[in-house]
mmCIF file of C-alpha atoms in Angstrom:
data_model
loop_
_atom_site.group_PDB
_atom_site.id
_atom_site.type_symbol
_atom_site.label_atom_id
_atom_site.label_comp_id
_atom_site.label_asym_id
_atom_site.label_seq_id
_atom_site.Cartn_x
_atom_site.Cartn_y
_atom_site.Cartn_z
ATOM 1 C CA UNK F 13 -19.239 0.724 19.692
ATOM 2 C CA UNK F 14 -15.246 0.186 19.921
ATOM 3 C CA UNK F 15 -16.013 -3.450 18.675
ATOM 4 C CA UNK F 16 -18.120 -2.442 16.288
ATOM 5 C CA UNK F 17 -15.493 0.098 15.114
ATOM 6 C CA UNK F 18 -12.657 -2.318 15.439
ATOM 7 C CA UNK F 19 -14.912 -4.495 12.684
ATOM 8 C CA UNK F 20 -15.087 -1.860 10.207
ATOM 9 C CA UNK F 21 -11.919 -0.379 10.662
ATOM 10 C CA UNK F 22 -10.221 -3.995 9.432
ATOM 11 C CA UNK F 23 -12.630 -4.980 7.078
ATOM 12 C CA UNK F 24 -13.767 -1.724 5.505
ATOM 13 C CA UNK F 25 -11.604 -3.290 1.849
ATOM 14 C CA UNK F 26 -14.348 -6.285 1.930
ATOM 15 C CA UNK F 27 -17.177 -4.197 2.656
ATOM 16 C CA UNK F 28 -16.543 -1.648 0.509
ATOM 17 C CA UNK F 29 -14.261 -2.169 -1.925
ATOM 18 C CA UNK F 30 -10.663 -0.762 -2.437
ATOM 19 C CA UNK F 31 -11.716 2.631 -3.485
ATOM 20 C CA UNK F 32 -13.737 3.304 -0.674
ATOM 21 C CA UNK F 33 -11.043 2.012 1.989
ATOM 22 C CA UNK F 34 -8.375 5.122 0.311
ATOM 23 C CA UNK F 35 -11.509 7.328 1.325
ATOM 24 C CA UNK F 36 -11.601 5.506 4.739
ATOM 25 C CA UNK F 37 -8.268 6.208 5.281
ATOM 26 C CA UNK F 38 -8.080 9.789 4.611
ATOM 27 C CA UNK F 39 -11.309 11.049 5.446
ATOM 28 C CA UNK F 40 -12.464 8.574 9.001
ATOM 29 C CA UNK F 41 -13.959 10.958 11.567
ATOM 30 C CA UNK F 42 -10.944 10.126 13.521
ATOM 31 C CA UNK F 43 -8.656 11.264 10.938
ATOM 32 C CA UNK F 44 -5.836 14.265 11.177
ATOM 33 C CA UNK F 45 -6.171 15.898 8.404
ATOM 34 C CA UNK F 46 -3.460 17.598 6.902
ATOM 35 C CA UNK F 47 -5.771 19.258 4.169
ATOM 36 C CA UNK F 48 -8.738 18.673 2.834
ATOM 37 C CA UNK F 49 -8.071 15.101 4.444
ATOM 38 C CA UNK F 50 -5.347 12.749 6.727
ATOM 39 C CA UNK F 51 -3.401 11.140 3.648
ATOM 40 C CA UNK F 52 0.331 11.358 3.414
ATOM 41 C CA UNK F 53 3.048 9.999 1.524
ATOM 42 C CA UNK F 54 6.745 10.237 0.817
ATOM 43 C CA UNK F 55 6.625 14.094 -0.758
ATOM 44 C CA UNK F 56 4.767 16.980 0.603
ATOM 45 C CA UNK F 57 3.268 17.582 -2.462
ATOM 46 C CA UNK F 58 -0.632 17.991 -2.115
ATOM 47 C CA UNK F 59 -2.595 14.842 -2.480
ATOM 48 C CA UNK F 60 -6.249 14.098 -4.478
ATOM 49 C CA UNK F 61 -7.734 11.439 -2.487
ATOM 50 C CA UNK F 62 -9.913 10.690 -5.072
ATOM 51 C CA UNK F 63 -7.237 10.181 -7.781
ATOM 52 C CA UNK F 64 -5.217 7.925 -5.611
ATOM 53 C CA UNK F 65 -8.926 6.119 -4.825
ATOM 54 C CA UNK F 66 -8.703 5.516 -8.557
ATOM 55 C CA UNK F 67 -4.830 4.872 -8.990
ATOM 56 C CA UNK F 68 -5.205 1.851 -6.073
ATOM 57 C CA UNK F 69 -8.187 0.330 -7.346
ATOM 58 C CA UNK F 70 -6.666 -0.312 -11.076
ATOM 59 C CA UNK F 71 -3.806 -1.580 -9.632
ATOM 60 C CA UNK F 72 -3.204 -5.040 -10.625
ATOM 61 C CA UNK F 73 -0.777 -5.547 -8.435
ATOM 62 C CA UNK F 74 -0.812 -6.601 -4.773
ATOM 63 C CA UNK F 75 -1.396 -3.837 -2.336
ATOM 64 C CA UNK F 76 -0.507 -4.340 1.208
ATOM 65 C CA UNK F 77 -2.629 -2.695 3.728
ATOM 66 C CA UNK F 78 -1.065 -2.316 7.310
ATOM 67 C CA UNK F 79 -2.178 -0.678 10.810
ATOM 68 C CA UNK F 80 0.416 0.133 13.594
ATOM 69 C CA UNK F 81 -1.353 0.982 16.443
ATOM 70 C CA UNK F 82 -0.073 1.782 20.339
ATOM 71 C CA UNK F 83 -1.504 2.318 23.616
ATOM 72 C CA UNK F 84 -3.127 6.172 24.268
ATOM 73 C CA UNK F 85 -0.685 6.682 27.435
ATOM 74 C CA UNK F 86 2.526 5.359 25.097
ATOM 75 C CA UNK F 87 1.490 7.506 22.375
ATOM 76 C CA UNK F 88 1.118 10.320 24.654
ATOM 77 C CA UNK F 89 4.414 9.775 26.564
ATOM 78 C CA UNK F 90 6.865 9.565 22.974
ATOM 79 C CA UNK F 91 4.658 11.894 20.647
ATOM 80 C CA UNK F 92 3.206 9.787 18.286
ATOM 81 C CA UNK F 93 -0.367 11.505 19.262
ATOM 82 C CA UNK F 94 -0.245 13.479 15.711
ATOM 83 C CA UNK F 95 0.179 12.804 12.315
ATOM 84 C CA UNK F 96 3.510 14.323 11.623
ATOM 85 C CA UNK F 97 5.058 12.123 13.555
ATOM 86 C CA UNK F 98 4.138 9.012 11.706
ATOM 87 C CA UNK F 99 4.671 10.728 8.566
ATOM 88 C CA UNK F 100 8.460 11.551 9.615
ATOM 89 C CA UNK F 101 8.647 7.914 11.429
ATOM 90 C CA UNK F 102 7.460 6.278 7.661
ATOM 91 C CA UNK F 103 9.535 8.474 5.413
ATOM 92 C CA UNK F 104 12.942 8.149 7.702
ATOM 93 C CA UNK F 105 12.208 3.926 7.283
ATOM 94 C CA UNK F 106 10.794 3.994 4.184
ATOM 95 C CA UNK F 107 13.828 1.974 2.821
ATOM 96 C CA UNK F 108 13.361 -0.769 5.245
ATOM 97 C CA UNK F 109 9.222 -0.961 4.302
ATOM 98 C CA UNK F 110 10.651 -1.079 0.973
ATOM 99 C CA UNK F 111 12.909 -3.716 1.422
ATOM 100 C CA UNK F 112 10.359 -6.253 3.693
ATOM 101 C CA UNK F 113 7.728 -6.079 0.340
ATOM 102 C CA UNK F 114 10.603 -6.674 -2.341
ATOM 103 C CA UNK F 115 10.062 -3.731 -4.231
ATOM 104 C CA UNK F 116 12.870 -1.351 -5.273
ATOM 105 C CA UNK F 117 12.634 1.876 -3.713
ATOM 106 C CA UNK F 118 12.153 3.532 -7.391
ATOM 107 C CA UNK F 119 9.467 1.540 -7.272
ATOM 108 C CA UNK F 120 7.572 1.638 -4.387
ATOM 109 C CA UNK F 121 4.459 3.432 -3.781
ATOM 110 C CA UNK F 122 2.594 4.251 -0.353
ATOM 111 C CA UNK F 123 0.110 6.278 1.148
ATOM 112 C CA UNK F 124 -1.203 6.405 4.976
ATOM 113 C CA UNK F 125 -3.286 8.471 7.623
ATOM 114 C CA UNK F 126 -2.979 8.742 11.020
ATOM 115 C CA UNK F 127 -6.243 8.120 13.587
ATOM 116 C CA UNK F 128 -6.490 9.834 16.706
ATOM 117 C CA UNK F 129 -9.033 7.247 18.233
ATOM 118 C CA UNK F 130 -9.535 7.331 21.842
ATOM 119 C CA UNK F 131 -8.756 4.174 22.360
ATOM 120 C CA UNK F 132 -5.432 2.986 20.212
ATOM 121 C CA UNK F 133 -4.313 6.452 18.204
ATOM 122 C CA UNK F 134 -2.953 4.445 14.901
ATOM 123 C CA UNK F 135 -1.824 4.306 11.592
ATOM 124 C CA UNK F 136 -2.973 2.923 8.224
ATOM 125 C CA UNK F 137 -0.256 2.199 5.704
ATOM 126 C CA UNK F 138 -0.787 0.987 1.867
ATOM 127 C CA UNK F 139 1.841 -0.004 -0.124
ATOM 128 C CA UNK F 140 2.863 -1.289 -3.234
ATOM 129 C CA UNK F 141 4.917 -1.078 -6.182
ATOM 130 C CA UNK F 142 3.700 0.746 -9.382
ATOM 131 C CA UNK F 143 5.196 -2.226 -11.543
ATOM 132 C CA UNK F 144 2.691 -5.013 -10.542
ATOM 133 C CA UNK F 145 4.727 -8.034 -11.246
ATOM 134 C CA UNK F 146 7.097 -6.852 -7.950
ATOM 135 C CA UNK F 147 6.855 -7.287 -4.744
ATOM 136 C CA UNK F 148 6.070 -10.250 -2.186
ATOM 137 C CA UNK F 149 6.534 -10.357 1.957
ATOM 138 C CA UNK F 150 7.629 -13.502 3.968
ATOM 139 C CA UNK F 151 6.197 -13.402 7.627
ATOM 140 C CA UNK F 152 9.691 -13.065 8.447
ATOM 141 C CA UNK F 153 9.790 -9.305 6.287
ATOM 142 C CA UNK F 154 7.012 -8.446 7.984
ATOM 143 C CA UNK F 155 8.051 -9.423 11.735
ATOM 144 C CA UNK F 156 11.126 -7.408 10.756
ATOM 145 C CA UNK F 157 9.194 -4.250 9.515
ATOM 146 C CA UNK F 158 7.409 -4.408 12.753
ATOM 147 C CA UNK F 159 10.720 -4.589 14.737
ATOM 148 C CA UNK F 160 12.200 -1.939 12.564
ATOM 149 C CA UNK F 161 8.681 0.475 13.968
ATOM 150 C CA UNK F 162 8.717 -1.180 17.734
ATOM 151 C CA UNK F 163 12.786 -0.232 17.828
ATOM 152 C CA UNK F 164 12.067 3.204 16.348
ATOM 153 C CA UNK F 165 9.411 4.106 18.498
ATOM 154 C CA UNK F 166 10.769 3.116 21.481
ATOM 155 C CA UNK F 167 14.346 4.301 21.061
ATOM 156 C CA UNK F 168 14.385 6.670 23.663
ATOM 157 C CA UNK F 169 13.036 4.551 26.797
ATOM 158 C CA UNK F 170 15.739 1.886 25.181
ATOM 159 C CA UNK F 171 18.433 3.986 25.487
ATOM 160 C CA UNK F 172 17.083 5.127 29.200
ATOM 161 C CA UNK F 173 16.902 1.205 29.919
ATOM 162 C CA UNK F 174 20.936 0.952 28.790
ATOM 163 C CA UNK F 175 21.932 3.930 30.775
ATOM 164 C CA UNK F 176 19.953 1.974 33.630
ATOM 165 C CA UNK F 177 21.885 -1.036 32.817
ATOM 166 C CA UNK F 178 25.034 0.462 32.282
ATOM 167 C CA UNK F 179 24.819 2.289 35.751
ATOM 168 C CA UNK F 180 24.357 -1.046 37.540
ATOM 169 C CA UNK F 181 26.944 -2.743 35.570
ATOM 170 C CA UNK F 182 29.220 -0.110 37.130
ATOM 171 C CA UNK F 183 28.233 -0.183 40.725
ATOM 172 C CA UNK F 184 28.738 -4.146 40.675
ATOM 173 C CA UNK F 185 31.817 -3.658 39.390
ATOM 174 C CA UNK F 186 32.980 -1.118 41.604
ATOM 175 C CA UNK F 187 31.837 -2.819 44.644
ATOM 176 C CA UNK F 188 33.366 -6.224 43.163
ATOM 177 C CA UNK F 189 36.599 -4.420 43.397
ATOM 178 C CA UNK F 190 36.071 -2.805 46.757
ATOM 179 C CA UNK F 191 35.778 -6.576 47.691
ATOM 180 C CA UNK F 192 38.454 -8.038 45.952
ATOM 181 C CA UNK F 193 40.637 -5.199 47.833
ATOM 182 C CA UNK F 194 39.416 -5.886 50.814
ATOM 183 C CA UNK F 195 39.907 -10.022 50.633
ATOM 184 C CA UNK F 196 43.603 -9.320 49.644
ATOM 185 C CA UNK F 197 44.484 -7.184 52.873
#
């Protein structure tokens, strides 16, 4: 059934259309709602799925659909088990996401939801720019925007790995000198 659900969940825009894959998003059994349903965007202010259902499927425009997904035990372990989370993690890059789909940041428009699945708790993220004639990705914008989310969600056990580093940089260096002391006596 995780296969199964693994089919669906990336091609539910071909089997359904673009309206229905908004729905998908915001209202998957999986989903944290925060509401009547799990999407989110840059404001707080309250969301009508089915108006944005409507809003992304007469856009003429490309719309870029993206999943970021991570392992249950790393979500766990850094907090990205809830929906919050991602929403802070989106809107404190949002510049960057902006910036690997050219659009100007007056421009851009996203939405996303956040799935608790058993299996890989993960993201869905739409964007695109309200002026359809803007925007375009390289596969080198997009392996940045997923740097830009790997480095942000693992900040913390990189900053434990340079404290690691930094101690052992230290100790060699001390004991280097403890040598070199030694040699001159």
């Amino acid at each position: 059934t995780e296969f199964i659900d693994a089919v669906i969940e990336r091609n539910t825009d071909r089997i359904n259309g673009i309206k229905n894959l908004v729905k998908y998003y915001g209202e998957r059994p999986s989903v944290e709602k925060l509401g009547a349903h799990g999407l989110f965007s840059q404001t707080d202010d309250k969301i009508d799925i089915e108006k944005v259902a409507e809003e992304v499927s007469d856009h003429k425009g490309i719309i870029w659909t993206h999943v970021v997904s991570l392992r249950c035990e790393d979500a766990e372990r850094l907090g990205y088990n809830n929906a919050t989370r991602w929403r802070d993690l989106i809107r404190s890059n949002i510049t960057e996401i902006a910036d690997a789909h050219n659009i100007d940041l007056t421009n851009l428009k996203w939405y996303a939801s956040f799935h608790n699945t058993t299996h890989h708790p993960h993201i869905h993220l739409m964007v695109y720019a309200n002026d359809a004639s803007q925007g375009w990705t390289t596969k080198r914008s997009i392996d940045d925007m997923r740097s830009m989310f790997g480095n942000e969600i693992f900040r913390c056990e990189q900053y434990k790995l340079f404290e690691i580093q930094t101690e052992q940089r230290n100790k060699i260096k001390k004991r280097f000198k403890n040598l070199k002391q030694k040699s001159l006596l």
